[in-house]
Amino acid sequence: MSDPIQHLGLLCIDLQDAFLKAIPDRDTLIRRCGFSIEAAKLLGVSIAATEQLPEKLGATNAELAECWPENTPVFAKGAFSALEAEGLHRWIEVNPIDHLLLIGIEVPICIYQTAVQAMGDDLGVTLLSDCVSQRRSEDRAPVFQQLLAMEAHILPSETIFYSLMGSAEHPQFRDYTRLVKAAAV
Amino acid sequence: MSDPIQHLGLLCIDLQDAFLKAIPDRDTLIRRCGFSIEAAKLLGVSIAATEQLPEKLGATNAELAECWPENTPVFAKGAFSALEAEGLHRWIEVNPIDHLLLIGIEVPICIYQTAVQAMGDDLGVTLLSDCVSQRRSEDRAPVFQQLLAMEAHILPSETIFYSLMGSAEHPQFRDYTRLVKAAAV
Amino acid sequence: MSDPIQHLGLLCIDLQDAFLKAIPDRDTLIRRCGFSIEAAKLLGVSIAATEQLPEKLGATNAELAECWPENTPVFAKGAFSALEAEGLHRWIEVNPIDHLLLIGIEVPICIYQTAVQAMGDDLGVTLLSDCVSQRRSEDRAPVFQQLLAMEAHILPSETIFYSLMGSAEHPQFRDYTRLVKAAAV
Amino acid sequence: MSDPIQHLGLLCIDLQDAFLKAIPDRDTLIRRCGFSIEAAKLLGVSIAATEQLPEKLGATNAELAECWPENTPVFAKGAFSALEAEGLHRWIEVNPIDHLLLIGIEVPICIYQTAVQAMGDDLGVTLLSDCVSQRRSEDRAPVFQQLLAMEAHILPSETIFYSLMGSAEHPQFRDYTRLVKAAAV
């Protein structure tokens, strides 16, 4: 069996300050997204990002953009689904990726549309529950329920990264544990 | 593929003051329903309404009735399911509509019976989670769970309308954004 | 199509004071169970009750036992599943009943075991969400989730009774509305 | 039909003080786990435990280790899934066990990975909802939802043990009732 990590892609959706400022729990969201990006980097999971109309709305939050590797592709988009961003399909095909880990904002809009389109394209989808958010907290649960009914996965980031390591004897376990602790502060 | 908006119908159920006065979160409900009606109008989604025994219980809340287009059909009914209202089936056939977006009151009574009958008639059904309510808040979650198990969809209104637009480059995006902001006040 | 009301049976499980005294929301539970029993009686739904070891633990709460018709069968039992009570199967066969509406206590014990056994016997099962309770409130949601996954139905009592009437023009609607109002006090 | 109790195994995962000290509701968790271990012992359910790197992180909480029978096998492990612990598969085969009852910590890590691997091995899995916990309470619900979607069972410990007894006339009912009361203190 080939290494499952080679087929996962962490996709960071629209984590721009222009949107983050409207998210009630933005400080927690930024901390948890930072953790996921660092953990993905540590474990060799492919990472990409999208930005909604960046020429107008600005780039990804600087703290988060510093977490990902320098060569991380960042795709501009006007559509709400990340899969409409020019170049993103090529990132999926080249790596190649068959399962997307989604983080970012907003659950009822871009995350939802990305997940639905990805599943329609036969890609697996997992939302990292602690790394996705929205302006209107009451809109979160219905979208989660609906996506689960459509067979998307929704799991905490730690569940994914501990599963990828599998054991405390994994060579990166020590470094990973440091990330867990830093994100808990 | 034909335009999906032509096959959607927004059905406003029993938004009469006689019922609204018993709904604990009625001010929020009216604001969110107003948003959905305005957004449906902007995007060209067909709209209809029902009223429960209007000769006895009065008409739809004036603020909401002002939101919809003047030629919006309003169907009187005595049954709890909106699909029993005389004329409603014709509205569905003429447009033609194959998926209903339901807003209004009450989730455990008329919304539930309408959704069940519509699914039995092979119509798709989506409850707009922020635009449906009930007197007894503890009755909401069980009905939602049951309808999801029966394969109804339940999604926030924004999820639907952002999906219908698909992109910030949609010609109505600017106007739509104004509606989103007004409903957030 | 034959009258669906003739095939429903409302089964009141172990509503004895010895158990009720340990239920945190017992006053609400008694009021809601009283409503369901009265509504079932009004609409001609068959009613039966079970009592757990009544010779030792006493009879059903007097207020509730006064709600049901005088000839309501009450079955003593030692097993937790109501379907093990002697005579209950006969009540089901004679009426005949193909769908049970369950009210009473406790969700994680007797209600759960009754529902599982009933579904194993190819009976439909609906828990009336506002008419079932338990000592430990944290145990309620997991049992509800599990029973839904097993294809039990869980709905508020009003959802059931408004569905059985179907219309405000039902001959008993006026009397039913009085019950709704009295139970809301 | 053979006795179902002979095919159940209660598996206590990583209930070590080193992990418990980070669990917000640890006192309740210890009390509920103690109840489940005592009830399993009373009813003759097989019991085993795992410990994560015990030479480094110490043994199971002393109060809990005193609850289980002296000959209870305790398996050391470095992997997060309990099924990777050396000797555990043999415990499953020898008894033989076809359904695991899982208690312990943490839901999003070792409990999750154990459940997924067990289901992949065609073992039935039930998480005892009141006997599993985690550091981050917000991570609990998504894991529960995901495991339910994968057809794991999640039920309160009382639901399992009352189901195993089936009746108040079970010979151990009196002793079991004492355990229920002690755990409620």
XYZ file of C-alpha atoms in Angstrom:
740
model
C 0.000 0.000 0.000
C 1.335 3.425 -0.890
C 1.819 6.129 1.737
C -1.570 7.752 2.432
C 0.092 11.039 3.325
C 1.155 11.451 -0.292
C -2.470 11.585 -1.350
C -3.722 14.122 1.159
C -3.807 17.828 0.492
C -4.426 20.538 3.099
C -6.347 23.343 1.435
C -6.453 26.685 3.300
C -9.471 28.639 2.114
C -9.697 32.431 2.167
C -7.912 33.055 5.482
C -7.656 36.754 4.648
C -7.841 39.478 7.280
C -10.742 41.070 5.410
C -12.840 38.002 6.231
C -11.254 37.049 9.556
C -12.236 40.357 11.134
C -15.910 39.306 10.903
C -15.381 35.899 12.546
C -16.323 35.936 16.251
C -13.753 33.321 17.319
C -10.979 34.510 14.976
C -8.136 34.308 17.506
C -8.859 30.660 18.239
C -9.375 29.966 14.551
C -6.006 31.482 13.630
C -4.256 29.494 16.374
C -5.870 26.224 15.296
C -5.236 26.849 11.591
C -1.622 27.645 12.402
C -1.374 24.335 14.219
C -2.813 22.418 11.271
C -0.530 24.077 8.754
C 2.539 23.424 10.934
C 1.505 19.800 11.518
C 0.861 19.232 7.816
C 4.267 20.696 7.015
C 5.967 18.533 9.652
C 4.327 15.363 8.315
C 4.888 16.160 4.661
C 1.249 16.715 3.699
C 0.881 18.873 0.561
C -0.438 22.377 1.300
C -2.135 24.953 -0.905
C -4.228 28.056 -0.265
C -6.864 30.127 -1.973
C -7.546 33.832 -1.654
C -10.802 35.487 -2.614
C -10.186 38.451 -4.945
C -6.816 39.202 -3.285
C -6.124 42.295 -5.388
C -9.180 43.843 -3.727
C -9.414 42.088 -0.351
C -5.748 41.566 0.476
C -3.634 38.488 1.128
C -3.847 35.695 3.676
C -3.323 36.651 7.317
C 0.438 37.161 7.691
C 0.776 34.948 10.763
C -0.730 32.022 8.867
C 1.119 32.618 5.606
C 4.347 32.446 7.602
C 3.411 28.942 8.789
C 3.325 27.302 5.408
C 6.398 26.365 3.287
C 7.715 29.095 1.005
C 6.793 27.256 -2.175
C 3.130 26.810 -1.123
C 0.899 27.617 -4.087
C -1.674 30.347 -3.430
C -4.538 30.512 -5.917
C -6.637 33.627 -6.460
C -10.327 33.113 -7.112
C -13.566 34.970 -7.657
C -15.846 31.934 -7.352
C -16.831 30.684 -3.914
C -15.739 27.097 -4.526
C -11.974 26.762 -4.222
C -12.044 24.187 -7.007
C -12.904 26.973 -9.453
C -9.602 28.738 -8.708
C -7.326 28.663 -11.706
C -4.468 26.242 -11.169
C -5.987 24.343 -8.270
C -6.971 21.342 -10.371
C -3.412 21.072 -11.574
C -2.115 21.064 -7.972
C -4.527 18.173 -7.290
C -3.459 16.224 -10.364
C 0.281 16.773 -10.100
C 0.740 15.708 -6.477
C -1.614 13.696 -6.968
C -4.217 14.320 -4.250
C -7.316 12.211 -3.728
C -8.488 13.569 -0.386
C -8.727 17.214 0.682
C -8.396 18.463 4.251
C -10.284 21.758 4.358
C -9.530 24.617 6.735
C -10.563 28.257 6.613
C -13.696 30.352 6.160
C -16.642 30.377 5.818
C -18.325 27.072 6.547
C -21.711 27.968 4.961
C -20.241 29.542 1.821
C -16.814 28.684 0.416
C -16.137 25.623 2.570
C -19.575 24.198 1.734
C -19.301 24.841 -1.994
C -15.752 23.502 -2.138
C -16.745 20.324 -0.291
C -19.779 19.699 -2.510
C -17.823 20.252 -5.713
C -14.904 18.108 -4.503
C -17.219 15.211 -3.662
C -18.836 15.608 -7.073
C -15.339 15.224 -8.538
C -14.815 11.996 -6.524
C -12.338 13.576 -4.156
C -12.570 12.625 -0.493
C -13.230 15.588 1.800
C -12.561 16.136 5.493
C -13.364 19.412 7.229
C -11.055 20.008 10.203
C -13.739 20.996 12.697
C -11.544 23.265 14.840
C -10.051 25.023 11.792
C -13.181 26.192 9.996
C -15.501 28.981 11.062
C -18.162 31.472 10.026
C -19.663 34.849 10.878
C -23.025 33.427 11.956
C -22.493 30.687 14.537
C -26.075 29.418 14.168
C -25.314 28.499 10.540
C -22.518 26.080 11.446
C -24.438 23.018 12.711
C -26.895 22.732 9.794
C -24.044 22.832 7.262
C -22.097 20.219 9.227
C -25.181 17.964 9.374
C -25.847 18.359 5.669
C -22.248 17.681 4.657
C -22.163 14.566 6.865
C -25.345 13.359 5.158
C -23.538 13.858 1.831
C -20.689 11.679 3.186
C -18.127 14.367 3.825
C -15.972 13.693 6.888
C -15.712 16.210 9.710
C -13.017 15.582 12.292
C -10.813 17.596 14.648
C -7.348 18.411 13.334
C -5.713 16.357 16.100
C -7.682 13.282 15.036
C -6.237 13.546 11.551
C -2.635 14.216 12.538
C -2.491 11.606 15.311
C -3.971 9.115 12.821
C -1.323 9.978 10.243
C 1.426 9.319 12.783
C -0.203 6.196 14.202
C 2.249 5.817 17.055
C 4.245 7.709 19.646
C 7.237 6.015 18.059
C 6.783 8.009 14.842
C 10.009 9.938 14.146
C 8.200 13.306 14.206
C 6.159 12.597 17.336
C 8.302 14.744 19.622
C 8.116 17.768 17.330
C 4.421 17.203 16.764
C 3.776 17.134 20.510
C 5.456 20.533 20.774
C 2.979 21.881 18.218
C 0.039 20.426 20.163
C 1.221 22.116 23.337
C 1.905 25.463 21.678
C -1.601 25.504 20.161
C -3.144 24.802 23.566
C -1.688 27.921 25.181
C -27.862 21.878 -18.312
C -30.808 24.180 -17.704
C -30.676 26.971 -15.125
C -31.272 25.457 -11.658
C -32.817 28.685 -10.421
C -35.751 28.143 -12.744
C -36.639 24.961 -10.892
C -36.487 26.283 -7.356
C -39.476 27.703 -5.544
C -39.352 29.649 -2.273
C -42.481 28.791 -0.310
C -43.341 31.101 2.619
C -45.541 29.207 5.052
C -48.047 30.864 7.369
C -46.005 33.945 8.303
C -49.099 35.559 9.794
C -48.959 37.844 12.833
C -51.447 35.579 14.619
C -48.777 32.853 14.646
C -45.664 35.044 14.811
C -46.715 36.535 18.129
C -46.200 33.114 19.772
C -42.713 32.608 18.342
C -40.002 33.476 20.892
C -37.426 34.663 18.317
C -39.951 36.356 16.014
C -37.926 39.527 15.373
C -34.942 37.545 14.153
C -37.217 35.234 12.181
C -38.894 38.153 10.404
C -35.516 39.712 9.577
C -34.130 36.450 8.197
C -37.299 35.655 6.223
C -37.218 39.162 4.781
C -33.638 38.547 3.686
C -34.546 35.262 1.996
C -37.516 36.739 0.172
C -35.446 39.713 -1.044
C -32.591 37.436 -2.123
C -34.958 35.084 -3.956
C -36.517 38.062 -5.722
C -33.108 39.456 -6.679
C -31.981 36.118 -8.109
C -35.227 35.364 -9.923
C -36.331 32.419 -7.772
C -40.107 31.836 -7.913
C -41.909 32.813 -4.722
C -45.272 31.791 -3.304
C -46.879 31.949 0.125
C -49.552 30.183 2.103
C -51.795 31.560 4.811
C -53.641 29.443 7.337
C -57.347 30.337 7.427
C -56.608 34.002 6.547
C -60.248 35.107 6.778
C -60.050 34.201 10.478
C -56.382 34.640 11.371
C -55.387 37.548 9.160
C -52.857 37.980 6.390
C -49.080 37.575 6.255
C -47.021 39.996 8.346
C -47.063 43.283 6.428
C -43.299 43.798 6.548
C -42.750 40.440 4.871
C -45.567 40.743 2.341
C -43.956 43.989 1.210
C -40.732 42.119 0.415
C -42.138 39.822 -2.202
C -43.083 40.821 -5.779
C -46.607 42.157 -6.229
C -47.730 39.232 -8.336
C -46.649 36.648 -5.733
C -49.402 34.054 -5.377
C -50.765 33.663 -1.842
C -52.738 30.479 -1.207
C -55.236 30.123 1.619
C -55.388 26.774 3.369
C -57.048 24.926 6.213
C -54.809 21.855 6.090
C -51.412 21.973 7.801
C -49.456 20.829 4.747
C -48.979 23.690 2.313
C -49.337 21.236 -0.548
C -53.013 20.853 0.311
C -53.629 24.547 -0.419
C -55.797 25.002 -3.468
C -53.748 26.261 -6.378
C -50.327 25.417 -4.989
C -49.886 22.334 -7.138
C -50.587 24.427 -10.201
C -47.900 26.949 -9.174
C -45.464 24.017 -8.916
C -46.452 22.596 -12.298
C -46.590 25.832 -14.243
C -43.188 27.222 -13.271
C -42.213 24.236 -13.161
C -40.639 23.700 -9.730
C -38.855 20.529 -8.678
C -37.278 21.702 -5.420
C -38.945 23.723 -2.650
C -37.128 26.088 -0.305
C -39.275 26.265 2.819
C -39.423 29.217 5.202
C -41.961 30.110 7.853
C -43.720 28.513 10.800
C -43.994 26.124 12.544
C -41.254 23.563 12.136
C -43.044 20.719 13.986
C -46.415 21.256 12.303
C -46.866 22.877 8.897
C -43.207 22.855 7.848
C -42.892 19.179 8.806
C -46.099 18.093 7.060
C -45.270 20.125 3.953
C -41.777 18.633 3.753
C -43.012 15.067 4.186
C -45.757 15.461 1.578
C -43.405 17.195 -0.878
C -40.843 14.393 -0.612
C -43.648 11.880 -1.107
C -44.471 13.759 -4.324
C -40.806 13.471 -5.444
C -40.098 17.140 -4.908
C -36.756 18.077 -3.399
C -37.042 19.961 -0.099
C -34.669 22.318 1.680
C -35.591 24.004 4.953
C -33.780 27.326 5.357
C -32.605 26.817 8.930
C -32.524 30.488 9.920
C -35.945 31.178 8.385
C -38.081 28.554 10.122
C -39.173 28.578 13.736
C -41.611 27.264 16.319
C -43.274 28.099 19.637
C -41.540 25.285 21.551
C -37.783 25.505 20.978
C -37.227 21.988 22.357
C -39.299 20.584 19.484
C -36.973 21.963 16.793
C -33.990 19.572 16.944
C -35.977 16.297 16.838
C -37.902 17.447 13.757
C -34.684 18.540 12.050
C -33.064 15.160 12.822
C -36.081 13.261 11.556
C -36.361 15.257 8.338
C -32.631 14.784 7.665
C -33.104 11.030 8.142
C -35.899 11.233 5.544
C -33.427 12.951 3.182
C -34.737 16.483 3.396
C -32.007 19.114 3.211
C -31.617 21.734 5.935
C -29.265 24.603 5.191
C -28.858 28.267 6.135
C -30.366 30.744 3.699
C -26.934 32.204 2.905
C -25.656 28.763 1.887
C -28.413 28.511 -0.705
C -28.116 32.005 -2.118
C -24.305 32.058 -2.253
C -24.496 28.663 -4.009
C -26.978 30.005 -6.545
C -24.639 32.884 -7.368
C -21.511 30.752 -7.381
C -19.108 33.659 -7.683
C -18.445 37.210 -6.554
C -18.473 38.010 -10.256
C -22.206 37.250 -10.477
C -24.000 40.346 -11.823
C -26.218 40.594 -8.716
C -23.422 40.028 -6.184
C -23.144 43.683 -5.168
C -26.873 44.013 -4.518
C -26.945 40.668 -2.761
C -24.111 41.750 -0.465
C -26.179 44.776 0.542
C -29.014 42.427 1.564
C -26.607 40.294 3.624
C -25.372 43.368 5.471
C -28.841 44.786 6.073
C -30.025 41.477 7.560
C -27.030 41.407 9.911
C -27.887 44.705 11.558
C -56.302 3.175 2.369
C -57.350 2.237 5.859
C -57.319 4.753 8.708
C -53.738 5.034 10.030
C -54.984 5.935 13.498
C -56.363 2.424 13.860
C -52.852 1.025 13.583
C -51.098 3.292 16.068
C -50.729 2.447 19.731
C -49.600 4.843 22.458
C -47.582 2.888 24.998
C -46.978 4.565 28.370
C -43.916 3.013 29.984
C -43.337 2.880 33.731
C -44.715 6.320 34.642
C -44.701 5.341 38.314
C -43.993 7.827 41.105
C -41.149 5.619 42.337
C -39.293 6.373 39.104
C -40.616 9.876 38.436
C -39.185 11.202 41.678
C -35.658 10.680 40.265
C -36.358 12.513 36.994
C -35.043 16.108 37.077
C -37.736 17.532 34.764
C -40.579 15.400 36.140
C -43.188 18.190 36.312
C -42.743 19.029 32.643
C -42.660 15.338 31.767
C -45.943 14.669 33.566
C -47.601 17.653 31.872
C -46.413 16.581 28.410
C -47.358 12.926 28.960
C -50.784 14.041 30.145
C -51.161 16.024 26.938
C -50.209 13.041 24.784
C -52.561 10.687 26.570
C -55.452 13.169 26.302
C -54.711 13.824 22.623
C -54.491 10.099 21.851
C -57.806 9.557 23.626
C -59.441 12.440 21.732
C -58.252 11.094 18.371
C -59.091 7.469 19.077
C -55.530 6.151 19.235
C -55.254 2.909 21.234
C -53.548 3.351 24.617
C -51.831 0.882 26.926
C -49.412 1.187 29.824
C -46.771 -0.861 31.567
C -45.713 -0.780 35.185
C -42.420 -2.123 36.474
C -42.979 -4.513 39.418
C -46.082 -2.577 40.544
C -46.669 -4.756 43.624
C -43.346 -3.442 44.934
C -42.951 -0.027 43.276
C -46.558 1.161 43.145
C -48.875 2.135 40.318
C -48.670 4.787 37.598
C -48.729 8.414 38.742
C -52.373 9.131 39.642
C -52.621 12.317 37.579
C -51.595 10.420 34.450
C -53.681 7.312 35.121
C -56.712 9.624 35.335
C -56.000 10.860 31.799
C -56.391 7.573 30.044
C -59.732 5.802 29.340
C -60.978 3.525 32.104
C -60.563 0.362 30.073
C -56.897 1.077 29.290
C -54.897 -2.115 29.767
C -52.026 -1.833 32.247
C -49.436 -4.587 32.046
C -47.115 -5.469 34.914
C -43.570 -6.429 34.015
C -40.236 -7.357 35.518
C -38.238 -7.154 32.284
C -37.041 -3.760 31.071
C -38.526 -4.101 27.584
C -42.251 -3.426 27.628
C -42.709 -6.086 24.976
C -41.830 -8.731 27.557
C -44.871 -7.764 29.675
C -47.426 -10.525 29.725
C -50.424 -9.591 27.611
C -48.812 -6.783 25.669
C -48.326 -8.829 22.521
C -51.998 -9.672 22.563
C -52.928 -5.964 22.813
C -50.758 -5.385 19.734
C -52.311 -8.266 17.781
C -55.926 -7.658 18.699
C -56.122 -3.958 17.815
C -54.025 -4.576 15.561
C -51.126 -2.161 16.033
C -48.202 -1.838 13.640
C -46.577 1.319 14.993
C -45.898 2.188 18.627
C -45.747 5.711 20.031
C -43.558 5.480 23.141
C -43.792 7.794 26.135
C -42.434 7.405 29.657
C -39.173 6.549 31.411
C -36.273 5.943 31.133
C -34.869 6.660 27.713
C -31.587 4.729 28.211
C -33.203 1.675 29.806
C -36.815 0.642 29.243
C -37.551 2.986 26.344
C -34.375 1.897 24.551
C -34.958 -1.819 25.087
C -38.617 -1.561 24.091
C -37.750 0.326 20.909
C -35.027 -2.132 19.909
C -37.233 -5.161 20.532
C -40.202 -3.585 18.733
C -38.112 -2.838 15.648
C -36.803 -6.401 15.771
C -40.454 -7.516 15.679
C -41.069 -5.321 12.585
C -43.143 -2.802 14.484
C -42.643 0.869 13.653
C -41.479 2.946 16.616
C -41.728 6.664 17.362
C -40.446 8.146 20.608
C -42.377 11.299 21.531
C -39.389 13.485 22.354
C -41.126 15.723 24.887
C -42.740 12.755 26.680
C -39.694 10.616 27.462
C -37.049 11.332 30.056
C -34.254 9.947 32.214
C -32.367 10.496 35.462
C -29.076 11.313 33.768
C -29.619 14.050 31.189
C -26.219 13.409 29.552
C -27.411 9.906 28.594
C -30.320 11.188 26.483
C -28.584 12.411 23.300
C -26.473 9.281 22.667
C -29.524 7.029 22.951
C -31.515 9.286 20.614
C -28.665 9.247 18.075
C -28.325 5.486 18.275
C -32.053 4.842 17.909
C -32.222 7.194 14.902
C -29.344 5.252 13.335
C -31.423 2.090 13.889
C -34.312 3.800 12.045
C -36.541 4.552 14.994
C -38.429 7.829 14.644
C -38.174 10.545 17.283
C -40.650 13.402 17.014
C -42.416 15.859 19.327
C -45.895 14.846 20.425
C -47.435 17.833 18.640
C -45.876 16.750 15.359
C -47.632 13.402 15.632
C -51.028 14.679 16.683
C -51.162 17.588 14.216
C -50.176 15.074 11.503
C -52.973 12.720 12.517
C -55.500 15.550 12.234
C -54.045 16.947 9.019
C -56.230 20.045 8.982
C -57.764 22.730 11.157
C -61.038 21.499 9.715
C -60.720 18.171 11.538
C -63.815 17.690 13.757
C -61.698 17.434 16.913
C -59.420 20.384 16.130
C -61.101 22.761 18.555
C -60.872 20.328 21.461
C -57.328 19.444 20.516
C -56.321 23.114 20.516
C -57.630 23.369 24.070
C -55.306 20.525 25.078
C -52.345 22.249 23.411
C -53.038 25.446 25.319
C -53.559 23.715 28.650
C -50.243 21.859 28.299
C -48.432 25.133 27.584
C -49.463 26.741 30.868
C -28.436 -18.651 20.691
C -25.206 -18.458 22.650
C -24.769 -16.052 25.558
C -23.977 -12.590 24.145
C -22.027 -11.665 27.267
C -19.404 -14.243 26.365
C -18.656 -12.327 23.175
C -18.330 -8.853 24.629
C -15.058 -7.394 25.818
C -14.661 -4.221 27.875
C -11.449 -2.522 26.789
C -10.084 0.198 29.109
C -7.844 2.502 27.099
C -4.967 4.490 28.599
C -6.623 5.467 31.886
C -3.248 6.593 33.236
C -2.866 9.513 35.630
C -0.442 11.165 33.202
C -3.339 11.566 30.752
C -6.196 11.932 33.242
C -4.691 15.065 34.759
C -5.357 16.903 31.455
C -9.021 15.822 31.245
C -11.372 18.589 32.464
C -14.060 16.218 33.794
C -11.622 13.606 35.152
C -13.391 13.007 38.477
C -16.661 12.174 36.766
C -14.829 10.105 34.176
C -13.057 8.042 36.849
C -16.330 7.460 38.703
C -18.151 6.370 35.541
C -15.299 4.148 34.363
C -15.195 2.569 37.812
C -18.895 1.843 37.503
C -18.468 0.217 34.095
C -15.570 -1.944 35.202
C -17.464 -3.085 38.301
C -20.619 -3.791 36.299
C -18.664 -5.721 33.651
C -17.014 -7.773 36.406
C -20.371 -8.465 38.081
C -21.939 -9.623 34.809
C -18.977 -11.696 33.687
C -17.948 -9.525 30.742
C -14.291 -9.999 29.778
C -12.081 -7.031 30.686
C -8.697 -5.891 29.396
C -6.741 -2.646 29.517
C -4.074 -0.857 27.568
C -1.445 1.554 28.821
C 0.438 3.991 26.612
C 4.210 3.681 27.147
C 3.734 2.717 30.821
C 7.468 2.537 31.563
C 7.555 6.275 30.843
C 4.038 7.508 31.648
C 3.125 5.266 34.570
C 0.370 2.728 35.152
C -3.414 2.982 35.121
C -5.021 5.148 37.789
C -4.853 3.087 40.994
C -8.523 3.521 41.882
C -9.564 2.070 38.532
C -6.991 -0.726 38.467
C -8.400 -1.853 41.820
C -11.839 -2.235 40.243
C -10.930 -4.877 37.696
C -10.273 -8.568 38.488
C -6.693 -9.424 39.452
C -6.073 -11.491 36.350
C -7.109 -8.665 33.984
C -4.603 -8.459 31.151
C -2.938 -5.051 30.760
C -1.220 -4.462 27.435
C 1.508 -1.879 26.931
C 1.505 0.005 23.642
C 3.251 2.774 21.753
C 0.730 3.001 18.917
C -2.440 5.007 19.417
C -4.794 2.203 18.373
C -5.233 -0.300 21.182
C -5.402 -3.065 18.593
C -1.712 -2.542 17.889
C -0.818 -3.490 21.471
C 1.071 -6.755 21.588
C -1.121 -9.517 22.944
C -4.447 -7.778 22.489
C -5.418 -9.719 19.401
C -4.812 -12.936 21.281
C -7.135 -11.771 24.105
C -9.794 -11.157 21.437
C -9.301 -14.550 19.807
C -9.040 -16.637 22.943
C -12.194 -15.404 24.675
C -13.436 -15.074 21.824
C -14.705 -11.493 21.571
C -16.656 -10.121 18.627
C -17.781 -6.784 20.075
C -15.670 -4.292 22.017
C -17.011 -1.891 24.627
C -14.559 1.009 24.706
C -13.898 3.221 27.719
C -11.035 5.585 28.453
C -9.149 8.422 26.802
C -8.921 10.236 24.448
C -11.935 10.202 22.162
C -10.249 12.011 19.224
C -7.021 9.993 19.364
C -6.747 6.486 20.819
C -10.482 5.790 21.110
C -11.060 6.945 17.532
C -8.159 4.962 16.071
C -9.077 1.853 18.050
C -12.703 2.044 16.910
C -11.775 2.524 13.254
C -9.282 -0.347 13.285
C -11.677 -2.647 15.152
C -14.467 -2.005 12.634
C -11.971 -2.652 9.836
C -11.299 -6.023 11.504
C -15.059 -6.775 11.545
C -15.374 -6.336 15.266
C -18.452 -4.563 16.591
C -17.654 -1.409 18.559
C -19.615 0.496 21.195
C -18.208 3.577 22.896
C -19.659 3.998 26.399
C -20.514 7.680 26.136
C -20.147 8.511 29.837
C -16.839 6.628 30.126
C -14.799 8.283 27.376
C -13.369 11.767 27.409
C -10.809 14.164 25.965
C -8.760 17.277 26.744
C -10.560 19.462 24.201
C -14.316 19.245 24.757
C -15.077 20.831 21.363
C -13.435 17.831 19.656
C -15.871 15.310 21.159
C -19.040 15.863 19.086
C -17.396 15.718 15.626
C -15.680 12.414 16.473
C -18.933 10.972 17.814
C -20.780 12.049 14.639
C -18.089 10.595 12.401
C -17.946 7.275 14.252
C -21.746 6.974 14.119
C -21.589 7.578 10.366
C -19.060 4.722 10.200
C -21.587 2.523 12.067
C -19.925 2.449 15.448
C -22.384 2.416 18.342
C -22.268 5.037 21.066
C -24.402 4.390 24.128
C -24.368 5.198 27.842
C -22.880 2.515 30.072
C -26.219 1.986 31.828
C -27.910 1.254 28.503
C -25.449 -1.567 27.879
C -25.566 -3.118 31.339
C -29.345 -2.890 31.764
C -29.653 -4.487 28.303
C -27.326 -7.319 29.307
C -29.454 -8.045 32.369
C -32.757 -7.642 30.553
C -34.890 -7.865 33.674
C -35.100 -6.829 37.308
C -35.352 -10.548 37.971
C -31.764 -11.104 36.831
C -29.813 -12.752 39.695
C -27.289 -9.882 39.838
C -29.864 -7.079 39.644
C -29.673 -6.205 43.333
C -25.896 -5.927 43.310
C -25.971 -4.037 40.041
C -28.444 -1.525 41.479
C -26.000 -0.873 44.323
C -23.330 -0.011 41.744
C -25.705 2.364 39.952
C -26.452 4.170 43.184
C -22.815 4.369 44.281
C -21.809 5.887 40.925
C -24.552 8.515 41.237
C -23.227 9.907 44.498
